[in-house]
N, CA, C and O of each residue as an XYZ file, in Angstrom:
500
protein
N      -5.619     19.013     -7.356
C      -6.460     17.867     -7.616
C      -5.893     16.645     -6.897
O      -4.696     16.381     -7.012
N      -6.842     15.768     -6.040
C      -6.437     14.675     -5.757
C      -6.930     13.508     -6.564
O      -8.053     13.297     -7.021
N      -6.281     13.092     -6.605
C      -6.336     11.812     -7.853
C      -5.775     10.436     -7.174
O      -5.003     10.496     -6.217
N      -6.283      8.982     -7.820
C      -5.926      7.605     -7.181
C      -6.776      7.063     -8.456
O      -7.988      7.001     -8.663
N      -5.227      6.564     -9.504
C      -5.791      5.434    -10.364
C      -5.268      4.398    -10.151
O      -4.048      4.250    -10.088
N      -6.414      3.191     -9.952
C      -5.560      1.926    -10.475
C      -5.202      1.229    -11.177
O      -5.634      1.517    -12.293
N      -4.349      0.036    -11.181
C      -4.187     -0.889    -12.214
C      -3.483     -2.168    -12.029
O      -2.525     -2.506    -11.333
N      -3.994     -2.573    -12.586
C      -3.506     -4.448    -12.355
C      -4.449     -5.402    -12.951
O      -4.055     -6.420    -13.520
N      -6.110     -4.987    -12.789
C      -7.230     -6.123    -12.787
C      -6.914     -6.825    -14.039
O      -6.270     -6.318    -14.958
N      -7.432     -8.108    -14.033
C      -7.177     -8.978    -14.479
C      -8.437    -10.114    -14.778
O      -9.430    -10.150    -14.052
N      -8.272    -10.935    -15.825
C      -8.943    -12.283    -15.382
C      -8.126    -13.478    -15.454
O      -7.522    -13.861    -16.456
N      -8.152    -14.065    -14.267
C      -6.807    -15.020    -13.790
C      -7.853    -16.342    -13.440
O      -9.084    -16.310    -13.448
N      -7.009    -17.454    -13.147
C      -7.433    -18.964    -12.838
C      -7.297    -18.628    -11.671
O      -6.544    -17.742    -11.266
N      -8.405    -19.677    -10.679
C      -8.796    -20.036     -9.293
C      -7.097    -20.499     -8.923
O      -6.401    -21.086     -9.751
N      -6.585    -20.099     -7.480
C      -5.172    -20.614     -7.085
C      -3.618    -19.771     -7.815
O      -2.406    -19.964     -7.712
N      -4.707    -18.556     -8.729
C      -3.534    -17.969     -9.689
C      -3.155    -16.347     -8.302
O      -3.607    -16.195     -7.168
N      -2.263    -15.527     -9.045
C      -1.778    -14.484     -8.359
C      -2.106    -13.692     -9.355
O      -2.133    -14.014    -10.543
N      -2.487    -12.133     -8.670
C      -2.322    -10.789     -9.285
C      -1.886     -9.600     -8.116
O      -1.901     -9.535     -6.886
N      -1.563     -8.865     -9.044
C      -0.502     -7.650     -8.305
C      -1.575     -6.344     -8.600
O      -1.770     -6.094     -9.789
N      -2.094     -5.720     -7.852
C      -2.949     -4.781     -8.076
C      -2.009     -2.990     -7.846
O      -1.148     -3.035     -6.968
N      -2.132     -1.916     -8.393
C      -1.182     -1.064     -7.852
C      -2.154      0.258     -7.741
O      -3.181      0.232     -8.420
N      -1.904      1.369     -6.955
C      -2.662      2.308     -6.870
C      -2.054      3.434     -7.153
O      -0.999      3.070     -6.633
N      -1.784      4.597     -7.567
C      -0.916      5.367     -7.804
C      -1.447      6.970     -7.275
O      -2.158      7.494     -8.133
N      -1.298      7.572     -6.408
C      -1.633      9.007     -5.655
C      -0.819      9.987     -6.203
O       0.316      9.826     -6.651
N      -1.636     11.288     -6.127
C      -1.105     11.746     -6.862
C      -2.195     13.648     -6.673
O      -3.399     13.783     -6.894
N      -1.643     14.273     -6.420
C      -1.931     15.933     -6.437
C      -2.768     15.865     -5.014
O      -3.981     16.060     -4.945
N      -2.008     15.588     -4.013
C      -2.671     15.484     -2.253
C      -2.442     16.975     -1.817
O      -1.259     17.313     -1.801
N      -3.322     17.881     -1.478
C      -3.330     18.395     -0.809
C      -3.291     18.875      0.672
O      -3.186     19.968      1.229
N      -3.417     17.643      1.045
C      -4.123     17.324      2.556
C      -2.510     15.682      2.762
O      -2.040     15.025      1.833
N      -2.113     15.565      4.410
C      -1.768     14.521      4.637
C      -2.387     13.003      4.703
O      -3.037     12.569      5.653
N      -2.061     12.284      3.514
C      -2.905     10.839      3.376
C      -2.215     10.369      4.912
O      -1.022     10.454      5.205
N      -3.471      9.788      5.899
C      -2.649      8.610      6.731
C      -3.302      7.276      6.511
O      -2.631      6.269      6.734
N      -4.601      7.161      6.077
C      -4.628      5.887      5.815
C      -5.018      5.542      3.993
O      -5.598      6.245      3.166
N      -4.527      4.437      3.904
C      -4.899      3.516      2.728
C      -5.248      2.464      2.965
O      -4.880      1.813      3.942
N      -6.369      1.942      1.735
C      -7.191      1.414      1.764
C      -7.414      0.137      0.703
O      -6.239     -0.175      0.509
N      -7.974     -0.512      0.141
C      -8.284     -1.082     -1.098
C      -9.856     -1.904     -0.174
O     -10.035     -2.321      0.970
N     -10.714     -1.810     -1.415
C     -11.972     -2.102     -1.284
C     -12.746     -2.754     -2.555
O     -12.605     -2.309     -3.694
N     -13.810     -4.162     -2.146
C     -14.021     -4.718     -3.239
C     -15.718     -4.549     -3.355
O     -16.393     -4.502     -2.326
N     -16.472     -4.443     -5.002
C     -17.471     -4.736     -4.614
C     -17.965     -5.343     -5.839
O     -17.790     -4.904     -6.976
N     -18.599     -6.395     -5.505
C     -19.631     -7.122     -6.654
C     -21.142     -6.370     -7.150
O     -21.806     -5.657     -6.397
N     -21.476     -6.663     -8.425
C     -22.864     -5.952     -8.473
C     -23.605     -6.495     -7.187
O     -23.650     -7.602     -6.651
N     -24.239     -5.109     -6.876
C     -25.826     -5.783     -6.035
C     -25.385     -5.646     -4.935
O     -26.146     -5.320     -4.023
N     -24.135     -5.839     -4.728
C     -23.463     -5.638     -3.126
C     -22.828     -4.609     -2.452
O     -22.430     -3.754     -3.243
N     -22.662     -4.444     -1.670
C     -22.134     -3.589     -0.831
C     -20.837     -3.584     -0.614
O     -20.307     -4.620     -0.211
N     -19.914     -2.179     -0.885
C     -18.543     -1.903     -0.574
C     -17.983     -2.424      0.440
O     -18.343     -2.216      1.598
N     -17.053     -3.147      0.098
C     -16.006     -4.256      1.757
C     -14.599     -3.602      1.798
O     -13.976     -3.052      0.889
N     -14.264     -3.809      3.103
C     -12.894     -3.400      2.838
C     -12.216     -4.965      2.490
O     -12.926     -5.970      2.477
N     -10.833     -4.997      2.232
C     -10.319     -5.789      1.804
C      -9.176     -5.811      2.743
O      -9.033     -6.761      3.513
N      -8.173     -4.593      2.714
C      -6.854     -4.414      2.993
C      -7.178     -3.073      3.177
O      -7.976     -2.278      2.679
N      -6.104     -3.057      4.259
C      -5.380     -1.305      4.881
C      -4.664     -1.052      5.415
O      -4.045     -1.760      6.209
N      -4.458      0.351      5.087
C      -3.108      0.335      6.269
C      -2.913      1.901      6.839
O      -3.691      2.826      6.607
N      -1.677      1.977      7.645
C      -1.605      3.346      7.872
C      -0.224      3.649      7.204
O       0.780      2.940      7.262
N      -0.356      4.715      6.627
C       1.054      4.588      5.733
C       1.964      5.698      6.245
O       2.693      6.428      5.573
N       1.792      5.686      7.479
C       3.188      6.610      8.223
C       4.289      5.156      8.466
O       5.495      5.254      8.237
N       3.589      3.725      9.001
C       4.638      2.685      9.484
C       4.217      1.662      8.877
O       4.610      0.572      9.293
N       3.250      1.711      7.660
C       2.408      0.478      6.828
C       2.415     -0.564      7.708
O       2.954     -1.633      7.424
N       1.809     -0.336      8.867
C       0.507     -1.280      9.945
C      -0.297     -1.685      8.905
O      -0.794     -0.772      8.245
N      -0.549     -2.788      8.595
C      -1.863     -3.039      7.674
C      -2.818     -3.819      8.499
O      -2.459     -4.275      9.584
N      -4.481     -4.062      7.856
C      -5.220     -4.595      8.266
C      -5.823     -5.196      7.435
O      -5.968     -4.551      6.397
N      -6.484     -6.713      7.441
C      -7.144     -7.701      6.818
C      -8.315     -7.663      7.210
O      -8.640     -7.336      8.352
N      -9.264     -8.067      6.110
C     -10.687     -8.787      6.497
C      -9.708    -10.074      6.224
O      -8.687    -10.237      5.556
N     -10.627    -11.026      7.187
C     -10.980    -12.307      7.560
C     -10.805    -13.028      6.245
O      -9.859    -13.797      6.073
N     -11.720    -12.785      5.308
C     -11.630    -13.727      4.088
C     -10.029    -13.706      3.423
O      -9.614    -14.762      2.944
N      -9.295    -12.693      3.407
C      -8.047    -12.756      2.480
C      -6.827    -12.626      3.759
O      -5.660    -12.488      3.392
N      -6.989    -12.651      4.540
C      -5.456    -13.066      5.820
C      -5.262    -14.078      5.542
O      -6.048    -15.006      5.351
N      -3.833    -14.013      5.464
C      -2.541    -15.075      4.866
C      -2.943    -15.104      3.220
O      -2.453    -16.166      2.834
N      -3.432    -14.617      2.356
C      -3.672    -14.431      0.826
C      -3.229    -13.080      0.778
O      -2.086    -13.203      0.339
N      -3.391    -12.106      0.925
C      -2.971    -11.066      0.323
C      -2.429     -9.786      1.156
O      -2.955     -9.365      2.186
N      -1.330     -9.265      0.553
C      -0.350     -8.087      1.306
C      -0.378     -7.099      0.639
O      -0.191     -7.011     -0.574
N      -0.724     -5.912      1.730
C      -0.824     -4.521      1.459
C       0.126     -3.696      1.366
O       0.773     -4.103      2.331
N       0.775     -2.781      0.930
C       1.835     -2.392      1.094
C       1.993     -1.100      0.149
O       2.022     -1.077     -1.081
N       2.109      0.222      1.271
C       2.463      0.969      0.659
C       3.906      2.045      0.377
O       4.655      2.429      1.275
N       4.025      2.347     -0.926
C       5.570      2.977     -0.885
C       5.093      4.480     -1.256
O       4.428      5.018     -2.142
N       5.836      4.879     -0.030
C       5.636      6.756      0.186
C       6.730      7.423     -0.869
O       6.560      8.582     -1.247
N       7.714      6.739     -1.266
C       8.348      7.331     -2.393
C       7.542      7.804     -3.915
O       7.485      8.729     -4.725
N       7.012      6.494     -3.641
C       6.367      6.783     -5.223
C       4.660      7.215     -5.180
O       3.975      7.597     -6.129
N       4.343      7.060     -4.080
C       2.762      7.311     -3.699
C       2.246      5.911     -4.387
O       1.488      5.852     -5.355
N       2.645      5.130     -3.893
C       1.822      3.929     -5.069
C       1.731      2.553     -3.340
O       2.436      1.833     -2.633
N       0.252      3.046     -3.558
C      -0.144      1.477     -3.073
C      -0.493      0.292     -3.444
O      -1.062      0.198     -4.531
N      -0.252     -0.905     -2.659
C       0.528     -2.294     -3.875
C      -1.047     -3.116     -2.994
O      -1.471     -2.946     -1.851
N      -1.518     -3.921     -4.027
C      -2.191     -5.154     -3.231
C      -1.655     -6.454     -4.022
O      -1.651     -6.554     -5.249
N      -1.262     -7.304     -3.233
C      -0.681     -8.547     -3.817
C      -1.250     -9.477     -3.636
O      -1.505     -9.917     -2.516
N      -1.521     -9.898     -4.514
C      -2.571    -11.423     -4.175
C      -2.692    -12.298     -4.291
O      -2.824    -12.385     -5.512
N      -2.826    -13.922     -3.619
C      -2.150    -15.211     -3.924
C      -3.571    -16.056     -3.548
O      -4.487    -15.718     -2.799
N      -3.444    -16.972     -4.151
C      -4.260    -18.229     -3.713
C      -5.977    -17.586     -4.155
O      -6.985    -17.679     -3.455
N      -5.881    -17.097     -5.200
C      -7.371    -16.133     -5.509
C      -8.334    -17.545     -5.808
O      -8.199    -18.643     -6.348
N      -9.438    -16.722     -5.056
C     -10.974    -17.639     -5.174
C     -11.610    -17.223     -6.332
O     -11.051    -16.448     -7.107
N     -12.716    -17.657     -6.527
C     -13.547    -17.230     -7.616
C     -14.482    -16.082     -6.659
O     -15.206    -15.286     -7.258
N     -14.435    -16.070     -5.700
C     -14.918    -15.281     -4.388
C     -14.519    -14.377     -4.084
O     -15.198    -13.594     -3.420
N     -13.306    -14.121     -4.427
C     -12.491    -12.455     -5.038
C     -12.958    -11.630     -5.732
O     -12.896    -10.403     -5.656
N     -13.568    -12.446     -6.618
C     -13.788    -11.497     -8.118
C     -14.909    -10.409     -7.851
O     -16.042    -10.632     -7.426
N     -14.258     -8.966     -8.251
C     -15.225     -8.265     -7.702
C     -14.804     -6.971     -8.232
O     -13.631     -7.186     -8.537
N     -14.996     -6.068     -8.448
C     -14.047     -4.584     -8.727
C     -13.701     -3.948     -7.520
O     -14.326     -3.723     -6.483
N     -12.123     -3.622     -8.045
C     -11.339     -3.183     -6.939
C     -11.071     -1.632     -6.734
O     -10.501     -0.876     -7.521
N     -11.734     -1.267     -5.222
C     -11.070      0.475     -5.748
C     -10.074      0.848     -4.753
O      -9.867      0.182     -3.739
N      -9.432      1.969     -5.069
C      -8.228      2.168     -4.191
C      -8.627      3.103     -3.223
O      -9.590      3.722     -3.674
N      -8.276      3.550     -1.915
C      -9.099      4.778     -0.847
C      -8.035      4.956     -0.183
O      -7.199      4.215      0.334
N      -8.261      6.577     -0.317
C      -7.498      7.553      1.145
C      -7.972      8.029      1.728
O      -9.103      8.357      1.370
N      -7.488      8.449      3.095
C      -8.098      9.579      3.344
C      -7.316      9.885      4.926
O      -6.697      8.969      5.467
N      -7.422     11.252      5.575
C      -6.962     12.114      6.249
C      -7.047     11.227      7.970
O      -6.321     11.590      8.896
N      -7.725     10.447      8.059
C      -7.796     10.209      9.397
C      -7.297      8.655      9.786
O      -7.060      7.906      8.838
N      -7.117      8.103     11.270
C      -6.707      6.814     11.699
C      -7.870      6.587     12.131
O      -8.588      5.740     11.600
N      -8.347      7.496     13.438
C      -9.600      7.196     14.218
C     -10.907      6.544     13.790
O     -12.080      6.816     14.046
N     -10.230      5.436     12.929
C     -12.146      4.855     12.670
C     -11.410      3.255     11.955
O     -10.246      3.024     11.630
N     -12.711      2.313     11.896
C     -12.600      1.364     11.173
C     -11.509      1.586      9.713
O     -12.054      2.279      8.853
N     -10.352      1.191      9.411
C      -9.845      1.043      8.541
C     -10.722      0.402      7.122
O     -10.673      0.877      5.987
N     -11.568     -0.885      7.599
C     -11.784     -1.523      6.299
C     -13.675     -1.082      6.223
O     -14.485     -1.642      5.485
N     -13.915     -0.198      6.993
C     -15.243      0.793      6.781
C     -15.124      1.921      5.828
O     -14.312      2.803      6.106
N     -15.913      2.023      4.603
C     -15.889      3.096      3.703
C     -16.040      4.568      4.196
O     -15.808      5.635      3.627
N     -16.441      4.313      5.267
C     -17.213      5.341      5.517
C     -16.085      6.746      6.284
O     -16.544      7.884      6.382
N     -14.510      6.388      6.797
C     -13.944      7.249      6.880
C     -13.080      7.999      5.652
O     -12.406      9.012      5.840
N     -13.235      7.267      4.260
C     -12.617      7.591      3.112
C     -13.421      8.776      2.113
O     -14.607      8.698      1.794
N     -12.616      9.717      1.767
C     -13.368     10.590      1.026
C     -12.828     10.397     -0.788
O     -13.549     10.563     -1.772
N     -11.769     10.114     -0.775
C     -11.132      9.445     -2.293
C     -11.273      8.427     -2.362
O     -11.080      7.561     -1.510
N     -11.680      8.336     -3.515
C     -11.261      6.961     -4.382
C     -11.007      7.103     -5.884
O     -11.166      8.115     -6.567
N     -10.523      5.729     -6.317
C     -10.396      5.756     -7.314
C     -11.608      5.301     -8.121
O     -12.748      5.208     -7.668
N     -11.171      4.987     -9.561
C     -12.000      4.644    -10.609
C     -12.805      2.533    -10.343
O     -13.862      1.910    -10.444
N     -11.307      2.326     -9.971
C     -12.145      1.227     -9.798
C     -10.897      0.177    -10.929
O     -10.582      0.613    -12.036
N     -10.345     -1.168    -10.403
C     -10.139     -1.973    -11.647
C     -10.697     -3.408    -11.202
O     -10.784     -3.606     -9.990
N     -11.120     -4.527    -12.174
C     -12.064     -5.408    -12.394
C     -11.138     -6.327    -12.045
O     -10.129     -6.047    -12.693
N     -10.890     -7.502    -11.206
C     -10.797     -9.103    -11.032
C     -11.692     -9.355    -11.215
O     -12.734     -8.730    -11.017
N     -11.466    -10.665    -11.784
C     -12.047    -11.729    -12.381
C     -11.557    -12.844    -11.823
O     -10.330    -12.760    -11.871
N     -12.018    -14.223    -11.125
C     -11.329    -15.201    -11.131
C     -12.361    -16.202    -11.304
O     -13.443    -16.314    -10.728
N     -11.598    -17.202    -12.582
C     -12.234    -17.689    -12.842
C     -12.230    -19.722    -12.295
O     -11.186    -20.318    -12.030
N     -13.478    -20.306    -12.263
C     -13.179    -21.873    -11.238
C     -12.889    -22.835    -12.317
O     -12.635    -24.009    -12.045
């Protein structure tokens, strides 16, 4: 079984920090990339953060570069999202993603076949 739960979500103040964590777990297959992805009702899945976790290269959308660091540890299978200077424009449910390949958009859903359950930010103005 492959499995990816998260945890961290929160409801925090506008300018506050949260630590989001992902935890992997029964891989059958080699993970090379990770992911974290946000989505509000009504809207459409974004990437957020990624990376490749052979040399944790990460990648930003636009809205959260210089706010938030990706980072994953292959010891523990646990990918970290750290997050500073949160908008009310954050707030969104967060899910965690792996999956087997490099060759494509990192912060596109569309090369990920796992995910997780999903945990909730909140930020409030």
């Amino acid at each position: 079984q492959v499995r990816l739960v998260e945890s961290g979500g929160d409801s925090v103040q506008t300018g506050g920090s949260l630590s989001l964590s992902c935890v992997a777990s029964g891989y059958t297959y080699s993970t090379k990339a990770m992911a974290w992805f946000r989505q509000a009702p009504g809207k459409e899945r974004e990437g957020v953060a990624a990376l490749n976790t052979a040399d944790n290269s990460p990648y930003y959308a636009d809205s959260v570069k210089g706010r938030f660091t990706v980072f994953y540890n292959g010891a523990k299978n646990t990918l970290y999202l750290h997050m500073n200077s949160l908008k009310p424009e954050d707030s969104a449910m967060y899910y965690c993603a792996a999956g087997p390949q490099l060759d494509h958009d990192l912060l596109a859903p569309d090369g990920y076949k796992t995910w997780g359950q999903g945990t909730q930010v909140t930020v409030s103005s």
